[in-house]
CSV table of C-alpha atoms in Angstrom, one decimal:
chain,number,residue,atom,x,y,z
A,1,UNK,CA,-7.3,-85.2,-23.4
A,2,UNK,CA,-8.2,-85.6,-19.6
A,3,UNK,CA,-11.4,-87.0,-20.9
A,4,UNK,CA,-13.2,-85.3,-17.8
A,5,UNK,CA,-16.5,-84.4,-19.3
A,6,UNK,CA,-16.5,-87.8,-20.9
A,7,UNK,CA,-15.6,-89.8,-17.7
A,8,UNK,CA,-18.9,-87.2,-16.4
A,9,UNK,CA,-21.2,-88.7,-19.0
A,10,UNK,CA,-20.0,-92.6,-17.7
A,11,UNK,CA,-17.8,-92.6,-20.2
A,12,UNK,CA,-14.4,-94.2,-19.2
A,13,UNK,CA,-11.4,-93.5,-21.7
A,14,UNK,CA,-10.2,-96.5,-22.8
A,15,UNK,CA,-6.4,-97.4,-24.0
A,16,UNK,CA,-7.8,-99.8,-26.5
A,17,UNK,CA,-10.1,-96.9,-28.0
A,18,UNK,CA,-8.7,-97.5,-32.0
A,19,UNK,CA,-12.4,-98.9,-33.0
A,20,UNK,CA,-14.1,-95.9,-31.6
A,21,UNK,CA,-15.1,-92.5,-33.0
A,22,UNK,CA,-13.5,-89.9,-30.8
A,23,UNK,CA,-13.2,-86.0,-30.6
A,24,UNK,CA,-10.1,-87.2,-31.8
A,25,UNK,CA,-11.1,-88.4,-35.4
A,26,UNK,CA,-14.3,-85.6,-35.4
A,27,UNK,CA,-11.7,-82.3,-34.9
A,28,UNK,CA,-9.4,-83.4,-37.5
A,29,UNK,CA,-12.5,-84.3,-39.8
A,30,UNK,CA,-12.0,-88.1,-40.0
A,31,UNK,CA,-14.3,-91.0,-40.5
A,32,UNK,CA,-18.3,-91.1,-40.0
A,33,UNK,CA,-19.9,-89.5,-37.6
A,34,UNK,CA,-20.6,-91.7,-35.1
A,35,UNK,CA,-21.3,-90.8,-31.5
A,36,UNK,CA,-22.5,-92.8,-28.6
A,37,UNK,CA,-26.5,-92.2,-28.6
A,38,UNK,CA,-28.6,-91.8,-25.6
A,39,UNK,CA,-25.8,-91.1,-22.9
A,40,UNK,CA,-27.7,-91.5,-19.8
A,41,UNK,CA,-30.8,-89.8,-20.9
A,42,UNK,CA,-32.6,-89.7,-24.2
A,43,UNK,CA,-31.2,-87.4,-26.9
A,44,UNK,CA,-28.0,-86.9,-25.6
A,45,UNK,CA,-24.9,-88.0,-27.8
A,46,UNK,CA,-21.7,-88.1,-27.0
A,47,UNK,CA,-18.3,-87.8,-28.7
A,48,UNK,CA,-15.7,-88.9,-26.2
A,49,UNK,CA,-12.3,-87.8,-25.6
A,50,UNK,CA,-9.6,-90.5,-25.2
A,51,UNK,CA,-6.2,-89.6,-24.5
A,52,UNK,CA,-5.5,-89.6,-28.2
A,53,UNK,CA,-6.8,-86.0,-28.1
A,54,UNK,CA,-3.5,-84.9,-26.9
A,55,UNK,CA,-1.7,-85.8,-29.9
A,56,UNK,CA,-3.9,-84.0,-31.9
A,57,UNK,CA,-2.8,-80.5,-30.3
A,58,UNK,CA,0.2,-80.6,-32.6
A,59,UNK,CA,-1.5,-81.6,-35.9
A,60,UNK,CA,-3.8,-78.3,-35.5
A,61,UNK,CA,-1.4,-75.7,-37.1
A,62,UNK,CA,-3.1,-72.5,-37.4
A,63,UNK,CA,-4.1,-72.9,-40.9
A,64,UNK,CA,-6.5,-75.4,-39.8
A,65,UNK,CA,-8.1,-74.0,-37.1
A,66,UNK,CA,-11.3,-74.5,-38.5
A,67,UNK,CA,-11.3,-78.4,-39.1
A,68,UNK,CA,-13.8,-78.4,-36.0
A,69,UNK,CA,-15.9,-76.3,-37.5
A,70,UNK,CA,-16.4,-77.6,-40.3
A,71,UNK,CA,-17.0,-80.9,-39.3
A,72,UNK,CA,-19.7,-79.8,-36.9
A,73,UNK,CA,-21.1,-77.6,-40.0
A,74,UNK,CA,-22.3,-80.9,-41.3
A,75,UNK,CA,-24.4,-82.8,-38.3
A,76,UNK,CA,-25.4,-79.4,-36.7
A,77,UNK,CA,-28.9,-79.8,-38.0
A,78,UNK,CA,-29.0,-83.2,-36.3
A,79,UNK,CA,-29.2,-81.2,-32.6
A,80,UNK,CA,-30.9,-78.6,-30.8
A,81,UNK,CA,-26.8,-77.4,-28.8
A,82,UNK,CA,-24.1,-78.6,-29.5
A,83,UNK,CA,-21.5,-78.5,-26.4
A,84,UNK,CA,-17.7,-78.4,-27.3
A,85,UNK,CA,-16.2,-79.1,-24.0
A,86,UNK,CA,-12.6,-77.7,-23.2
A,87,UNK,CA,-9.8,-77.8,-20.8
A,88,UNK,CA,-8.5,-74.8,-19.4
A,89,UNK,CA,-5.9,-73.8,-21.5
A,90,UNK,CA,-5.9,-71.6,-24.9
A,91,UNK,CA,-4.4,-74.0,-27.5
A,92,UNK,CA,-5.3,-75.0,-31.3
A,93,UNK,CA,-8.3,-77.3,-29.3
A,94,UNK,CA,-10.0,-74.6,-27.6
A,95,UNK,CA,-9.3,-72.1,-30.8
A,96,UNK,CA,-11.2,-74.5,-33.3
A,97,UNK,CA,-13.9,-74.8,-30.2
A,98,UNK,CA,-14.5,-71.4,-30.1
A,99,UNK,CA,-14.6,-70.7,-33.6
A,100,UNK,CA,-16.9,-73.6,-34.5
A,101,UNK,CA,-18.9,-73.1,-31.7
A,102,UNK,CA,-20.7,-68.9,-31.6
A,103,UNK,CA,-21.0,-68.7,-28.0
A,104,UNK,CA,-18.3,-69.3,-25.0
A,105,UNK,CA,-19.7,-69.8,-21.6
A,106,UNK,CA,-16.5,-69.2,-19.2
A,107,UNK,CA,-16.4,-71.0,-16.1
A,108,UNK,CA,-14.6,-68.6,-13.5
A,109,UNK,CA,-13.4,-70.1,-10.0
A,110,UNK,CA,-14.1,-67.1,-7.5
A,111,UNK,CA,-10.1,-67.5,-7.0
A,112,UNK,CA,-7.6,-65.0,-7.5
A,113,UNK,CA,-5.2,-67.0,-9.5
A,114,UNK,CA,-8.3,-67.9,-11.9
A,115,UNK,CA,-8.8,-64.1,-12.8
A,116,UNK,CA,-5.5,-63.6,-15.3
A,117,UNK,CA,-7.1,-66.5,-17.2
A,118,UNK,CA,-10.2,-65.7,-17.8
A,119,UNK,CA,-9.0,-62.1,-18.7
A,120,UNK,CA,-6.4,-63.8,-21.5
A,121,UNK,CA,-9.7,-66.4,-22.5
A,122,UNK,CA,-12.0,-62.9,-22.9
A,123,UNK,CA,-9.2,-61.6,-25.3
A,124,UNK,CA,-9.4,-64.5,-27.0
A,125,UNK,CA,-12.2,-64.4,-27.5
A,126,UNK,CA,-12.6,-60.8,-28.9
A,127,UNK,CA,-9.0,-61.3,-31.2
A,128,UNK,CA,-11.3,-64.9,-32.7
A,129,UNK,CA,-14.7,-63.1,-33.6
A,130,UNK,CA,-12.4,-60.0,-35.6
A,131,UNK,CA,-10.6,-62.3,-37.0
A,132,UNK,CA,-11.7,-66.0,-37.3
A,133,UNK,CA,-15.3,-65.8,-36.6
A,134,UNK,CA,-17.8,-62.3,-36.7
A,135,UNK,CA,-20.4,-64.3,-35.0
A,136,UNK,CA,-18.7,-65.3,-31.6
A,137,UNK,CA,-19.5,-63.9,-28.7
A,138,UNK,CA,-18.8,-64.9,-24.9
A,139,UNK,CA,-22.2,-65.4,-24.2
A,140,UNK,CA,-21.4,-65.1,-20.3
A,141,UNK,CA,-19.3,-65.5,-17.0
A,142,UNK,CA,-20.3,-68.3,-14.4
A,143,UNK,CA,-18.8,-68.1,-11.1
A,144,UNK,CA,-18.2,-71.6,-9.6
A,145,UNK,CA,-16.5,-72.8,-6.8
A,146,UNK,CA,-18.6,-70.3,-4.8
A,147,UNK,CA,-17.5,-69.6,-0.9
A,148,UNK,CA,-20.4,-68.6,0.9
A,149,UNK,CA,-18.4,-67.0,3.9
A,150,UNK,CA,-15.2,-64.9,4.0
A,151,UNK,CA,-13.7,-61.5,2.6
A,152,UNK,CA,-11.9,-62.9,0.2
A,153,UNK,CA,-14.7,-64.7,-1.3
A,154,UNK,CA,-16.8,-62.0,-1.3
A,155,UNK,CA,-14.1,-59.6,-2.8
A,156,UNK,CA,-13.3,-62.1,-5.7
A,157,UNK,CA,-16.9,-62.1,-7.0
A,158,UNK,CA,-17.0,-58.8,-6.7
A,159,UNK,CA,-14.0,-58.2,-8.6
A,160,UNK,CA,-15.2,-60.4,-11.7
A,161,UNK,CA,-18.6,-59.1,-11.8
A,162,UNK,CA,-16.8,-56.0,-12.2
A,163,UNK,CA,-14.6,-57.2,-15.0
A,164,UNK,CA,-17.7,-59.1,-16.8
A,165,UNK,CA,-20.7,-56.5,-16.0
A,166,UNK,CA,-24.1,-58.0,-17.4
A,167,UNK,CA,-22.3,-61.0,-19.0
A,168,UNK,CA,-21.6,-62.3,-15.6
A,169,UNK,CA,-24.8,-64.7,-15.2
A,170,UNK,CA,-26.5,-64.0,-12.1
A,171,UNK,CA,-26.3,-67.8,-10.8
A,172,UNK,CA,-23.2,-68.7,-8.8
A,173,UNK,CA,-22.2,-72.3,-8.3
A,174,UNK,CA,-21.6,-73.2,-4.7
A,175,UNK,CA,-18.5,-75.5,-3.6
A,176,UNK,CA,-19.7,-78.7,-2.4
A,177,UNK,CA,-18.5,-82.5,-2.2
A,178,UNK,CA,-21.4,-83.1,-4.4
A,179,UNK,CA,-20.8,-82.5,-7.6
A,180,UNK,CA,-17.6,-84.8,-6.7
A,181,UNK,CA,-19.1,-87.1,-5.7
A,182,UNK,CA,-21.3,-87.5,-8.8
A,183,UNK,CA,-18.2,-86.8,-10.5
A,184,UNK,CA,-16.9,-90.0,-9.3
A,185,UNK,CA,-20.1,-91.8,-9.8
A,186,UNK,CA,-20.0,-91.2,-13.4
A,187,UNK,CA,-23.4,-89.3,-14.1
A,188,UNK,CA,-24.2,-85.7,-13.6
A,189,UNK,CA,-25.1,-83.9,-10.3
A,190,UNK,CA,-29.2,-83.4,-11.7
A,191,UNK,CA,-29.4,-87.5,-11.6
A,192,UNK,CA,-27.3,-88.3,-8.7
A,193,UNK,CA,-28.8,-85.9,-6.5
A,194,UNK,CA,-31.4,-83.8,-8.3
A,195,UNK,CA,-32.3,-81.8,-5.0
A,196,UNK,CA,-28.6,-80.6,-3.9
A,197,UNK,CA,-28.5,-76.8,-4.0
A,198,UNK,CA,-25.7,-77.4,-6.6
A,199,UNK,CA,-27.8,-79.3,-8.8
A,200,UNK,CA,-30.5,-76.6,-8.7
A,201,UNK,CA,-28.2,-73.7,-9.4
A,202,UNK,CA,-27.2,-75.7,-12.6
A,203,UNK,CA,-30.5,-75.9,-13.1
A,204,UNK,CA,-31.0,-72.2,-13.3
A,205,UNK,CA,-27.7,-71.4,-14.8
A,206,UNK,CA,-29.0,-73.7,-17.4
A,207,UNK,CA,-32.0,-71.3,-18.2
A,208,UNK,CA,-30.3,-68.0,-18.0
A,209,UNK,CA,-27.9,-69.9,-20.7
A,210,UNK,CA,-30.9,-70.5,-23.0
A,211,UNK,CA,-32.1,-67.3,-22.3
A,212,UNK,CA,-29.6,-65.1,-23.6
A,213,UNK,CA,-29.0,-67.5,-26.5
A,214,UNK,CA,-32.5,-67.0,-27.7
């Protein structure tokens, strides 16, 4: 509902968003599916979130925690990925992302008060593929947020490479005002500042990613 991946894209949530197809109307299965075409580069489309998303937390009882899926089910042959982008919580939004999308990529801040979460988010995780979906799999751990200097930096990686083993992808992502700053600019790192150590390391996340999903 933050709309943060959205606003990323240089897309910024509107109040006056009724006319326009949303993750909104495409998680509870309404409408056409119409996304914005060519976001910033050719071949990327984008379903935006609003802050109508939030209402839709409530409407997503567990019996239909499969609308996403199923609504996805239908234009998947239109794309090479598909991205479902989530906040960091473990509602009825992130449970039909996760069950409509096969693999999870967890974002891990090399924090100590992000480990409890991504422990409950690998649980998840496991509880949805017995029970909801046999083909999901959290396809990896990416440390961001990476502190190149002190103990406590060092011990936190080395503490959730020990909880993830091999799924924890080998590229870290470094903290830096950059990827702010892009943030703010509305575009991704890669085309603000293509030759920022942070945009590389994306860069290389992004083939161990398509890697392991081959």
């Amino acid at each position: 509902p933050q709309a943060n991946a959205s606003n990323f894209l240089g897309f910024v949530s509107r109040l006056d968003a009724a006319r326009l197809y949303t993750s909104s109307e495409l998680t509870l299965g309404l409408g056409s599916f119409q996304p914005l075409t060519d976001v910033l580069v050719h071949g990327l489309d984008l379903v935006p979130a609003t802050h109508l998303l939030a209402s839709v937390e409530s409407r997503l009882v567990p019996g239909r925690s499969q609308s996403l899926k199923r609504a996805l089910d239908r234009v998947a042959h239109r794309y090479d990925f598909i991205i479902a982008d989530c906040a960091p919580t473990l509602g009825m939004l992130a449970v039909n992302a996760m069950i409509a999308c096969p693999d999870v990529l967890l974002p891990v801040r090399l924090e100590p008060a992000s480990i409890p979460g991504a422990l409950r988010t690998q649980a998840t995780v496991e509880t949805l593929r017995r029970t909801s979906n046999p083909s999901l799999r959290l396809l990896g751990a990416l440390g961001t947020f990476h502190k190149e200097r002190g103990v406590m930096a060092r011990q936190v990686f080395e503490h959730v490479a020990r909880i993830f083993g091999p799924l924890m992808f080998e590229t870290r992502i470094h903290q830096s005002d950059s990827v702010g700053r892009a943030a703010g600019k509305g575009v991704p790192i890669l085309l603000d500042a293509p030759r920022r150590r942070e945009a590389v390391e994306y860069l290389q996340f992004t083939q161990e990613v398509i890697s392991r999903g081959a």
